[in-house]
CSV table of C-alpha atoms in Angstrom, one decimal:
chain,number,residue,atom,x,y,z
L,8,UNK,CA,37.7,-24.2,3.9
L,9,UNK,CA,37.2,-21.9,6.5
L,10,UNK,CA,33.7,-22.0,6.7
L,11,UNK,CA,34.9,-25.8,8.5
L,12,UNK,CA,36.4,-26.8,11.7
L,13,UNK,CA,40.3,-27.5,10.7
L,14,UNK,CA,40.1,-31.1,12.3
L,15,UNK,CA,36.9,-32.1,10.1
L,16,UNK,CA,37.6,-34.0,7.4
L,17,UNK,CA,36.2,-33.9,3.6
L,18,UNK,CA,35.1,-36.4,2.1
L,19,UNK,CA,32.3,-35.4,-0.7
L,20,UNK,CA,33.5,-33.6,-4.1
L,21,UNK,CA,30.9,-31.3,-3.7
L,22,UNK,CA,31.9,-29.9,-0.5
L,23,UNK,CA,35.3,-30.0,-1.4
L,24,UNK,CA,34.8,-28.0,-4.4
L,25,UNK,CA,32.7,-25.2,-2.6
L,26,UNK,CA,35.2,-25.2,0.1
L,27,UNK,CA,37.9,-24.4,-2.2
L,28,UNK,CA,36.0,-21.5,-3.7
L,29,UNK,CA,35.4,-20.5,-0.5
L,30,UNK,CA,39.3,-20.5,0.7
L,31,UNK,CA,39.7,-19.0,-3.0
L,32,UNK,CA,37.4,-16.3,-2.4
L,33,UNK,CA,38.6,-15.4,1.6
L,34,UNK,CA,42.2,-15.4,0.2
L,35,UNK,CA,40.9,-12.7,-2.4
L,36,UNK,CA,39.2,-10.7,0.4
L,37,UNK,CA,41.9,-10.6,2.5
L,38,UNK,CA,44.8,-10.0,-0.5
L,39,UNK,CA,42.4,-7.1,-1.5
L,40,UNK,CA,41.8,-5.9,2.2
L,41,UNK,CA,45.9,-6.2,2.4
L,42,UNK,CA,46.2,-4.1,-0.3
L,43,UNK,CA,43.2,-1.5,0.9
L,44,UNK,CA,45.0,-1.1,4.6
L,45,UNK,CA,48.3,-1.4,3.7
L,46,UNK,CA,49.1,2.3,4.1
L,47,UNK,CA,47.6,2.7,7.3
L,48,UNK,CA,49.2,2.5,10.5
L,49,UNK,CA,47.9,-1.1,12.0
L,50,UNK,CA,50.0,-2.5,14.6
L,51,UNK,CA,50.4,-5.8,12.5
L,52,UNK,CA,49.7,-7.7,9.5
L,53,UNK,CA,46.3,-9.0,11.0
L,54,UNK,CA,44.4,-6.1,11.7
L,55,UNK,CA,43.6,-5.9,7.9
L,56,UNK,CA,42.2,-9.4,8.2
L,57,UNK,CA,38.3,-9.7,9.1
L,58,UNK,CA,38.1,-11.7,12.9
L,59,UNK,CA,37.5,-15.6,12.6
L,60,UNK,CA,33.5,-15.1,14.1
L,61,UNK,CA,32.9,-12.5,10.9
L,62,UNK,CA,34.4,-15.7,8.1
L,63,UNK,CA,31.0,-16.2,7.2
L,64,UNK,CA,29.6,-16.7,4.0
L,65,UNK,CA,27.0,-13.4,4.3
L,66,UNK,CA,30.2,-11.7,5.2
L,67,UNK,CA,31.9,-13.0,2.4
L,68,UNK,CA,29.2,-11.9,0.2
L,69,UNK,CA,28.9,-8.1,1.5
L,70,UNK,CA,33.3,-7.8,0.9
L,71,UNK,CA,32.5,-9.4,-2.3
L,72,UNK,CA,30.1,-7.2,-3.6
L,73,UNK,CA,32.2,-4.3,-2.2
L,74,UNK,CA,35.4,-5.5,-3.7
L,75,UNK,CA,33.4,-5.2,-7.5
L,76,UNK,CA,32.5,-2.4,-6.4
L,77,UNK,CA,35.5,-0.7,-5.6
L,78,UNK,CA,37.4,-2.1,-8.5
L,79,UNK,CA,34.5,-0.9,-10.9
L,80,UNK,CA,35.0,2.7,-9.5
L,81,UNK,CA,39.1,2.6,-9.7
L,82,UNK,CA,38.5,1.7,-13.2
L,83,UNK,CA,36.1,4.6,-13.7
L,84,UNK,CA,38.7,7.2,-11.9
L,85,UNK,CA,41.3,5.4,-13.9
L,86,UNK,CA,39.7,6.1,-17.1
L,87,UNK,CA,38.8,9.6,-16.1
L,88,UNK,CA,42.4,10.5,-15.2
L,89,UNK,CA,43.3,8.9,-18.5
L,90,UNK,CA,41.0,11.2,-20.7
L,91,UNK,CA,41.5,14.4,-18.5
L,92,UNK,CA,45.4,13.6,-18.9
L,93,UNK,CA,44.9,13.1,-22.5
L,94,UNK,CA,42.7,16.7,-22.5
L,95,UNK,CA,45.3,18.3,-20.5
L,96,UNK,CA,48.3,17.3,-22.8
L,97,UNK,CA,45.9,18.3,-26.2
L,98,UNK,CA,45.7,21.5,-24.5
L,99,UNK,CA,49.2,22.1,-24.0
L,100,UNK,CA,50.0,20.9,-27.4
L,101,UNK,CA,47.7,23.2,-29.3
L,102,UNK,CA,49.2,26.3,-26.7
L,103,UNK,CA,52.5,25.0,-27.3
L,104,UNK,CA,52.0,25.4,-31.2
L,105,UNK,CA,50.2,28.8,-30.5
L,106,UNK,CA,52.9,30.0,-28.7
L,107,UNK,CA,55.5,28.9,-31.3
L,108,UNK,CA,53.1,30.5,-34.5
L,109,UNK,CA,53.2,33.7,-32.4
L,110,UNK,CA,56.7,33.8,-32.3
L,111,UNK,CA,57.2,33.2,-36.0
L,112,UNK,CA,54.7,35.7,-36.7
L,113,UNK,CA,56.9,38.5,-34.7
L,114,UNK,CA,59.6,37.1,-36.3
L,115,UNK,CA,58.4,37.9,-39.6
L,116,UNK,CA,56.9,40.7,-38.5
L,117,UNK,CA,60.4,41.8,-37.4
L,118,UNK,CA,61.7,41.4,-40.5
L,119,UNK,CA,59.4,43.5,-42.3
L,120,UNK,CA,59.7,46.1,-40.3
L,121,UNK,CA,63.7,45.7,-40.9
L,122,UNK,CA,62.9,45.8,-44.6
L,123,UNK,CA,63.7,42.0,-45.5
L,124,UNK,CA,62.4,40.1,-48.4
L,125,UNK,CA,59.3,38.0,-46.8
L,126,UNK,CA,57.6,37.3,-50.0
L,127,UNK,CA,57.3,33.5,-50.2
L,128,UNK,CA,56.4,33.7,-46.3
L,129,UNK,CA,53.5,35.8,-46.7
L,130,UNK,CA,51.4,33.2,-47.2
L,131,UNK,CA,52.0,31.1,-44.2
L,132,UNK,CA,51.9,34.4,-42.4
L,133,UNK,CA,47.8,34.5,-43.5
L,134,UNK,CA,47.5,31.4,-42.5
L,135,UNK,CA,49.6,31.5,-38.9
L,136,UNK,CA,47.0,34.7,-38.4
L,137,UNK,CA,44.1,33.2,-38.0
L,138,UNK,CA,43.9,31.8,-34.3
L,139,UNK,CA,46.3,34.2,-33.3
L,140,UNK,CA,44.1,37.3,-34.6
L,141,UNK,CA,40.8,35.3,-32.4
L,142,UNK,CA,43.1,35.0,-29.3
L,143,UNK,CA,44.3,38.5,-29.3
L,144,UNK,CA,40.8,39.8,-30.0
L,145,UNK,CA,39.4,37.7,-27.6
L,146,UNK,CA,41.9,38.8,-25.0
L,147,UNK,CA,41.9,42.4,-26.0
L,148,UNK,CA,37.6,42.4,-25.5
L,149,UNK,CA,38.1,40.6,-22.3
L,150,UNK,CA,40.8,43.2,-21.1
L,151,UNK,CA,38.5,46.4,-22.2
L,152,UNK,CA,35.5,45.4,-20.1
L,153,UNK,CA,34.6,47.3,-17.3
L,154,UNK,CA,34.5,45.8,-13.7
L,155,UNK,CA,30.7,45.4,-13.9
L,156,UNK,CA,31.1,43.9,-17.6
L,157,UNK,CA,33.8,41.9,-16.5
L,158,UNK,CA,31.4,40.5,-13.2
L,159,UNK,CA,28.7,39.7,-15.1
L,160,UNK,CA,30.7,38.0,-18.1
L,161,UNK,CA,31.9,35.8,-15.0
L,162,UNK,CA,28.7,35.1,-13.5
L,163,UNK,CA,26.8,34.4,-17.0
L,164,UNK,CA,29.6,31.6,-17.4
L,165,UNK,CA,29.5,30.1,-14.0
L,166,UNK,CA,26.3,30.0,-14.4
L,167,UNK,CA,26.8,28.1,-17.7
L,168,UNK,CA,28.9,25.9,-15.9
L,169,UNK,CA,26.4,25.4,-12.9
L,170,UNK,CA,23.4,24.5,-15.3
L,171,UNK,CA,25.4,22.5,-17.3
L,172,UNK,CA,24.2,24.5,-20.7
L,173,UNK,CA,27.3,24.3,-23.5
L,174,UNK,CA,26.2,27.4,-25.7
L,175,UNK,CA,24.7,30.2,-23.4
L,176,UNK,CA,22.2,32.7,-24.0
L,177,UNK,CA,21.1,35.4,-21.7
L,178,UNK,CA,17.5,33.6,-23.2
L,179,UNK,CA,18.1,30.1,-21.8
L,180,UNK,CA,20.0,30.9,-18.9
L,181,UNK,CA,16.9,33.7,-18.0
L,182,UNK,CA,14.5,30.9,-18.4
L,183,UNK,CA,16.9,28.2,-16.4
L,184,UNK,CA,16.9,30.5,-13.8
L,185,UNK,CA,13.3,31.3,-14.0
L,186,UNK,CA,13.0,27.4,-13.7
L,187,UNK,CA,15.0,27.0,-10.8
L,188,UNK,CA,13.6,30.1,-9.1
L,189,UNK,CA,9.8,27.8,-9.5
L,190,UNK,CA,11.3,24.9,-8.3
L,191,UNK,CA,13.0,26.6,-4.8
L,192,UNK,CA,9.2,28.7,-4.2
L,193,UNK,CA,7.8,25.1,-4.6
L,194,UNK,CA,10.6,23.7,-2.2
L,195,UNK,CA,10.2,26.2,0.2
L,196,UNK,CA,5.9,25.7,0.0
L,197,UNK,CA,6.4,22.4,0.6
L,198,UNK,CA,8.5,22.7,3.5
L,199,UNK,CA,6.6,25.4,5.2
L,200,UNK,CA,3.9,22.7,5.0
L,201,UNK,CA,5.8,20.3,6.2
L,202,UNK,CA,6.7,22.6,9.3
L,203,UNK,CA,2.9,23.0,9.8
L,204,UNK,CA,2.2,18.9,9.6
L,205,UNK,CA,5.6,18.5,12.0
L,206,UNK,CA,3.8,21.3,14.6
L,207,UNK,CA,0.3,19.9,14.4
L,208,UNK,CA,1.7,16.3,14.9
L,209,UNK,CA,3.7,17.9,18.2
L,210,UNK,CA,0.8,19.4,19.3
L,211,UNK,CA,-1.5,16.2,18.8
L,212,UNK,CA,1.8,14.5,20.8
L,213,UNK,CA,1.9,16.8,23.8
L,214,UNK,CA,-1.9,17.0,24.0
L,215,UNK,CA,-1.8,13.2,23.8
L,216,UNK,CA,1.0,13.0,26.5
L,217,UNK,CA,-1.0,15.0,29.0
L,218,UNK,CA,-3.7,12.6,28.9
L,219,UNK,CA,-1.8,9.5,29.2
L,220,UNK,CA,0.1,11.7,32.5
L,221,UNK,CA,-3.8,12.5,33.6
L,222,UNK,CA,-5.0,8.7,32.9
L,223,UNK,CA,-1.8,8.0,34.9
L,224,UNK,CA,-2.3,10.3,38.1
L,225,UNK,CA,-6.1,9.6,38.0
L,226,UNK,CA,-5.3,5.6,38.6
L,227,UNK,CA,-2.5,6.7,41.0
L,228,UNK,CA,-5.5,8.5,43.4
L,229,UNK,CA,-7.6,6.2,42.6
L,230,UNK,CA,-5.3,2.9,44.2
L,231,UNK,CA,-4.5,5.2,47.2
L,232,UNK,CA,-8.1,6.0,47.5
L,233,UNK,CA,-8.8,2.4,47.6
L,234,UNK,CA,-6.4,1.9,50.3
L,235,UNK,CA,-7.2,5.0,52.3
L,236,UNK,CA,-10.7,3.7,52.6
L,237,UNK,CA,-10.1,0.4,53.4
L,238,UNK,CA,-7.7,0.8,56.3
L,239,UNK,CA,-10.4,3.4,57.2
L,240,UNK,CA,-13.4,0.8,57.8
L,241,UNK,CA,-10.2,-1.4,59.3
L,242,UNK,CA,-10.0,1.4,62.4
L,243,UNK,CA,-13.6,2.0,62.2
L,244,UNK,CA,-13.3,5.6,61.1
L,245,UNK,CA,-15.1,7.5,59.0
L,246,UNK,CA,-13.8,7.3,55.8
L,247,UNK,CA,-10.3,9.9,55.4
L,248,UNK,CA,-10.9,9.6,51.5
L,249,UNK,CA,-14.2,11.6,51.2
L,250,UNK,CA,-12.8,14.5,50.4
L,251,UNK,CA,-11.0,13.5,47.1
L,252,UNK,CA,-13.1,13.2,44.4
L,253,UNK,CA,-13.3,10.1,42.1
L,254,UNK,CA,-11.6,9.8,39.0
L,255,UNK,CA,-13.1,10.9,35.5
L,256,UNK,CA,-11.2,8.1,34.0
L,257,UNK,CA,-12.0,5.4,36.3
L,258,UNK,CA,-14.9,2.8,34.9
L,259,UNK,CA,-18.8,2.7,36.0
L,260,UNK,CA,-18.9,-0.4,39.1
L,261,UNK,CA,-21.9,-1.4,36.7
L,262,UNK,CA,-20.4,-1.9,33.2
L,263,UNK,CA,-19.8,-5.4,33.7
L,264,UNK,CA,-23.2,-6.1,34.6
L,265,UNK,CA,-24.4,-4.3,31.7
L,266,UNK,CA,-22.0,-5.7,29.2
L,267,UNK,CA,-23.0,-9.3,30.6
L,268,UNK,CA,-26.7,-8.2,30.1
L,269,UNK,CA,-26.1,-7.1,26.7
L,270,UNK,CA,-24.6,-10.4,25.4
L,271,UNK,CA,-27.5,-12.3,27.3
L,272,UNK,CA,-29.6,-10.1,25.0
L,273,UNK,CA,-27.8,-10.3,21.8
L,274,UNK,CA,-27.4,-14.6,22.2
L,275,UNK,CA,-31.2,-14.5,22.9
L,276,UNK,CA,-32.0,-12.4,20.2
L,277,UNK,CA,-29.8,-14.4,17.6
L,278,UNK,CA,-31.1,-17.4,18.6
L,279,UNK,CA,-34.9,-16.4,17.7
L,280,UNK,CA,-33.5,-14.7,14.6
L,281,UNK,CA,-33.6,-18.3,12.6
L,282,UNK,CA,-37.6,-18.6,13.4
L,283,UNK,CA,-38.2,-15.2,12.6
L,284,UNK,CA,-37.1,-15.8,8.9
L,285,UNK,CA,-38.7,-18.9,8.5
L,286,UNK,CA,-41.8,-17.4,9.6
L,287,UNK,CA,-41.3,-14.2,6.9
L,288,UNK,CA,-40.9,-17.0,4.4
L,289,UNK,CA,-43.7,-18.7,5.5
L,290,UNK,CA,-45.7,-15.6,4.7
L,291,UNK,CA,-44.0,-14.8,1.8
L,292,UNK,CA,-45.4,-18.2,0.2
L,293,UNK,CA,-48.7,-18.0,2.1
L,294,UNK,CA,-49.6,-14.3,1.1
L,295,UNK,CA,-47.9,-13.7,-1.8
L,296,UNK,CA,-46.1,-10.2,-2.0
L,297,UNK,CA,-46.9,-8.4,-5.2
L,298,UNK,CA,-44.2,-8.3,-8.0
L,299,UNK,CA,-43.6,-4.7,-8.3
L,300,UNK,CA,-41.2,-3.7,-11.3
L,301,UNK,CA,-39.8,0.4,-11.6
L,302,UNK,CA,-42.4,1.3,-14.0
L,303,UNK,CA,-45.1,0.3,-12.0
L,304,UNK,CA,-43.8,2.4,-9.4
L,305,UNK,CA,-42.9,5.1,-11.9
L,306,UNK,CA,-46.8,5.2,-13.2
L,307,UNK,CA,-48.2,5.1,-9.5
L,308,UNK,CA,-45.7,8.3,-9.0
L,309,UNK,CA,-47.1,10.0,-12.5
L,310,UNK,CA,-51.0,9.0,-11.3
L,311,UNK,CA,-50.2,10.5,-8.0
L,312,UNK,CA,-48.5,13.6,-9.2
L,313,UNK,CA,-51.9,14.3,-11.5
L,314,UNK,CA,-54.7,13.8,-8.5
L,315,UNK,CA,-51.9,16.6,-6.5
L,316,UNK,CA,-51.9,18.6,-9.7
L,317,UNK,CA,-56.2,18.6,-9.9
L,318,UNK,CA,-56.1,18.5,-6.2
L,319,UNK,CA,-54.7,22.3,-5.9
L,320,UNK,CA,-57.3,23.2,-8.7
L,321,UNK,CA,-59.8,22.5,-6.9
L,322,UNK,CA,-58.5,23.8,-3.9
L,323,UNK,CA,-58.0,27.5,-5.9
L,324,UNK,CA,-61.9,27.3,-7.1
L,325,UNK,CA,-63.1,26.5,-3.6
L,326,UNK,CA,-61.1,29.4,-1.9
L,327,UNK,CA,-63.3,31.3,-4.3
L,328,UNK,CA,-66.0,30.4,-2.3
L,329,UNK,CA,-64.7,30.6,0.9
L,330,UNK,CA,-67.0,32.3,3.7
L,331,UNK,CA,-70.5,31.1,2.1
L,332,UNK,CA,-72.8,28.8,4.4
L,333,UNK,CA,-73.4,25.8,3.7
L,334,UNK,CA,-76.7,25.5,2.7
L,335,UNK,CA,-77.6,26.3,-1.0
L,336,UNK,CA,-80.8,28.1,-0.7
L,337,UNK,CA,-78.7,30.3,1.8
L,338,UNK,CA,-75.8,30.7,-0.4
L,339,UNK,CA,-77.7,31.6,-3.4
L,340,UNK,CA,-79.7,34.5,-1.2
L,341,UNK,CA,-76.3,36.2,0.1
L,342,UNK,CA,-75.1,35.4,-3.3
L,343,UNK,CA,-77.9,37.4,-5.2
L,344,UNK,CA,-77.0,39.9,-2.0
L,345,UNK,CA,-73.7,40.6,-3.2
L,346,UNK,CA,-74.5,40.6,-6.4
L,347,UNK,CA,-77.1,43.4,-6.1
L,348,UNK,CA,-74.1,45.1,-3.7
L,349,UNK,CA,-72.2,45.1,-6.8
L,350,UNK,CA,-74.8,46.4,-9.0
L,351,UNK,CA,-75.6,49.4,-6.5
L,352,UNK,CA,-71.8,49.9,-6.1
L,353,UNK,CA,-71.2,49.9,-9.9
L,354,UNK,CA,-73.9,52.5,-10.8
L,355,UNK,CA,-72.7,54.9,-7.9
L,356,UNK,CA,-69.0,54.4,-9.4
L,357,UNK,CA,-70.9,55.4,-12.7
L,358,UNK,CA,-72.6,58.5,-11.4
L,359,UNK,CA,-70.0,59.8,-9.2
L,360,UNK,CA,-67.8,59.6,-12.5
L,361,UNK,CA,-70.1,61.9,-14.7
L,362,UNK,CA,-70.2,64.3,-12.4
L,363,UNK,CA,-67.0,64.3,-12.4
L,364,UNK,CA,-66.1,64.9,-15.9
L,365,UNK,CA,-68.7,67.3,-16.1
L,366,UNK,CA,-67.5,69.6,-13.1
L,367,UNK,CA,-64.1,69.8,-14.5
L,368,UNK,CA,-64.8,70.1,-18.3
L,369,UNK,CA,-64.7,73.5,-19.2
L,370,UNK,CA,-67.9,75.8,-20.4
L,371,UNK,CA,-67.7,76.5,-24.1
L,372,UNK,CA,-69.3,80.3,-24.9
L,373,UNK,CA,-71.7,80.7,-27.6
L,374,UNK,CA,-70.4,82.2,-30.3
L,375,UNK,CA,-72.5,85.3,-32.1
L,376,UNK,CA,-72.8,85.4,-36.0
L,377,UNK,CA,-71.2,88.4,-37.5
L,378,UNK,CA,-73.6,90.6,-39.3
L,379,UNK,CA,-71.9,92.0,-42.0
């Protein structure tokens, strides 16, 4: 019942019974909270209690879900310790009973060698032999390795051990590796661009800085500005101010006006917008617009694409033409002109041709019959 003042009384089960869970749950807290500080060095019993303004029920809730907590994860350690224990104590067992064959082994081995009868005991000896003979040879390979053998037998099993692989190959562990080396380039690309983001968004800050700092200064000289000029016309002087420029920053004396003027405009405008539509409507029913559908459009295209088509024909055979006046009597005269110009021009091709092909033909000799 701590969540209640100690001089109210209880009269409703209800509350009664959630008060008791309550005192029961505070008096686990704090026996668990005993239990957690009682090794430490608190001046008394107290200090492991929580302080009467923290006995609240979120309170209670956050030590309650830390008390499962932390009694989930002693069970875990618990149960850890118990199976490494158990490991631990297997292990010494099986090296115990290793060390034990080995010593019957020499034993019987002694007694060969002292020329004893070991006949029904060479059986077990086989059999004794066995882990023995792997353990020796094991130890025997391990102790024959060179230094650099020796390194790299310890690196290929920490490795083992780091990638968590139980039967390694220098084939997996080469591609584990190979993984891992793909995953730190792709680590280290990403963070290079993540030092490129972090520098461009410091540059964007300082550049953004320095304006606010200009935007900042500029209203500064502009306020003494103000007040330089008006004490000015106080005294009567000229004006001290002049020679400071105005700020970059500071706003036109005429966008108010302008702004006002705009909203005069756009309230005018909207409010002739409704009798501008019912006008288009008006139209729309009067006049009639025509009901166009895409292949109506797509046939006026395909008309108008043929008259272009027949239009450059007939630009091409006019060109022909090109030069001629305009009268037809006219143009049939320098017509027949040219054409006679072609005639004389033709035969005078034809002539100059012959003689040609006579000039450079050769002269054939006349040959005289024999006379026998």
């Amino acid at each position: 019942m701590s969540h209640l003042p100690p001089s109210q009384a209880i009269f409703s089960p209800s509350v009664a019974r959630a008060a008791a869970s309550t005192a029961k749950d505070w008096s686990y807290i704090d026996t668990w909270l005993r239990s957690i500080f009682a090794n430490s060095s608190s001046p008394s019993s107290r200090a492991s209690r929580p302080p009467p303004f923290e006995r609240n029920p979120e309170t209670l809730k956050a030590l309650l879900a830390l008390a499962a907590a932390n009694e989930a994860a002693d069970e875990h350690r618990e149960q850890l310790a118990r199976v490494e224990e158990a490991a631990l104590e297997e292990a010494r067992s099986v090296e115990r009973e290793r060390e034990e064959r080995r010593k019957r082994i020499d034993a019987l081995k002694q007694k060969q060698r002292e020329g004893a009868n070991v006949e029904k005991e060479e059986g077990e000896e086989e059999s004794l032999d066995g882990d023995i003979l792997a353990t020796d040879l094991l130890s025997a390979l391990e102790s024959s390795l060179s230094k650099d053998g020796a390194a790299a037998l310890d690196a290929m099993a920490s490795m083992a051990v780091e990638l968590g692989v139980a039967y390694p190959t220098p084939e997996i562990l080469g591609s584990k590796f190979a993984e891992l080396q793909g995953r730190a380039f792709e680590l280290e690309d990403g963070i290079e661009r993540v030092d490129l983001l972090r520098r461009y968004l410091d540059r964007e800050s300082a550049r953004a800085e320095t304006f606010l700092a200009e935007l900042q200064q500029s209203n500064a000289d502009s306020s003494l500005n103000a007040h330089n000029d008006k004490d000015s016309t106080i005294g009567g002087g000229s004006g001290s101010g002049s020679g400071s420029s105005a700020s970059i920053f500071t706003l036109p004396p005429t966008l108010p006006k302008q702004n006002l003027s705009l909203q005069r405009l756009i309230k005018s405008t909207s409010s002739h917008l409704p009798d501008l539509t019912h006008q288009v409507h008006s139209l729309e029913k009067t006049v009639g617009l025509p009901a166009l559908t895409v292949d109506d459009v797509r046939a006026d295209e395909e008309a108008y694409l043929d008259l272009l088509s027949r239009k450059k024909d007939l630009d091409t055979q006019v060109r022909a033409f090109a030069g001629l006046p305009p009268d037809i009597d006219a143009a049939r005269a320098e017509l027949e002109a040219l054409r006679a110009e072609l005639r004389h021009a033709t035969e005078r091709r034809d002539e100059d041709f012959e003689r040609l092909v006579e000039r450079e033909s050769p002269v054939k000799s006349r040959r005289r019959p024999r006379l026998d």
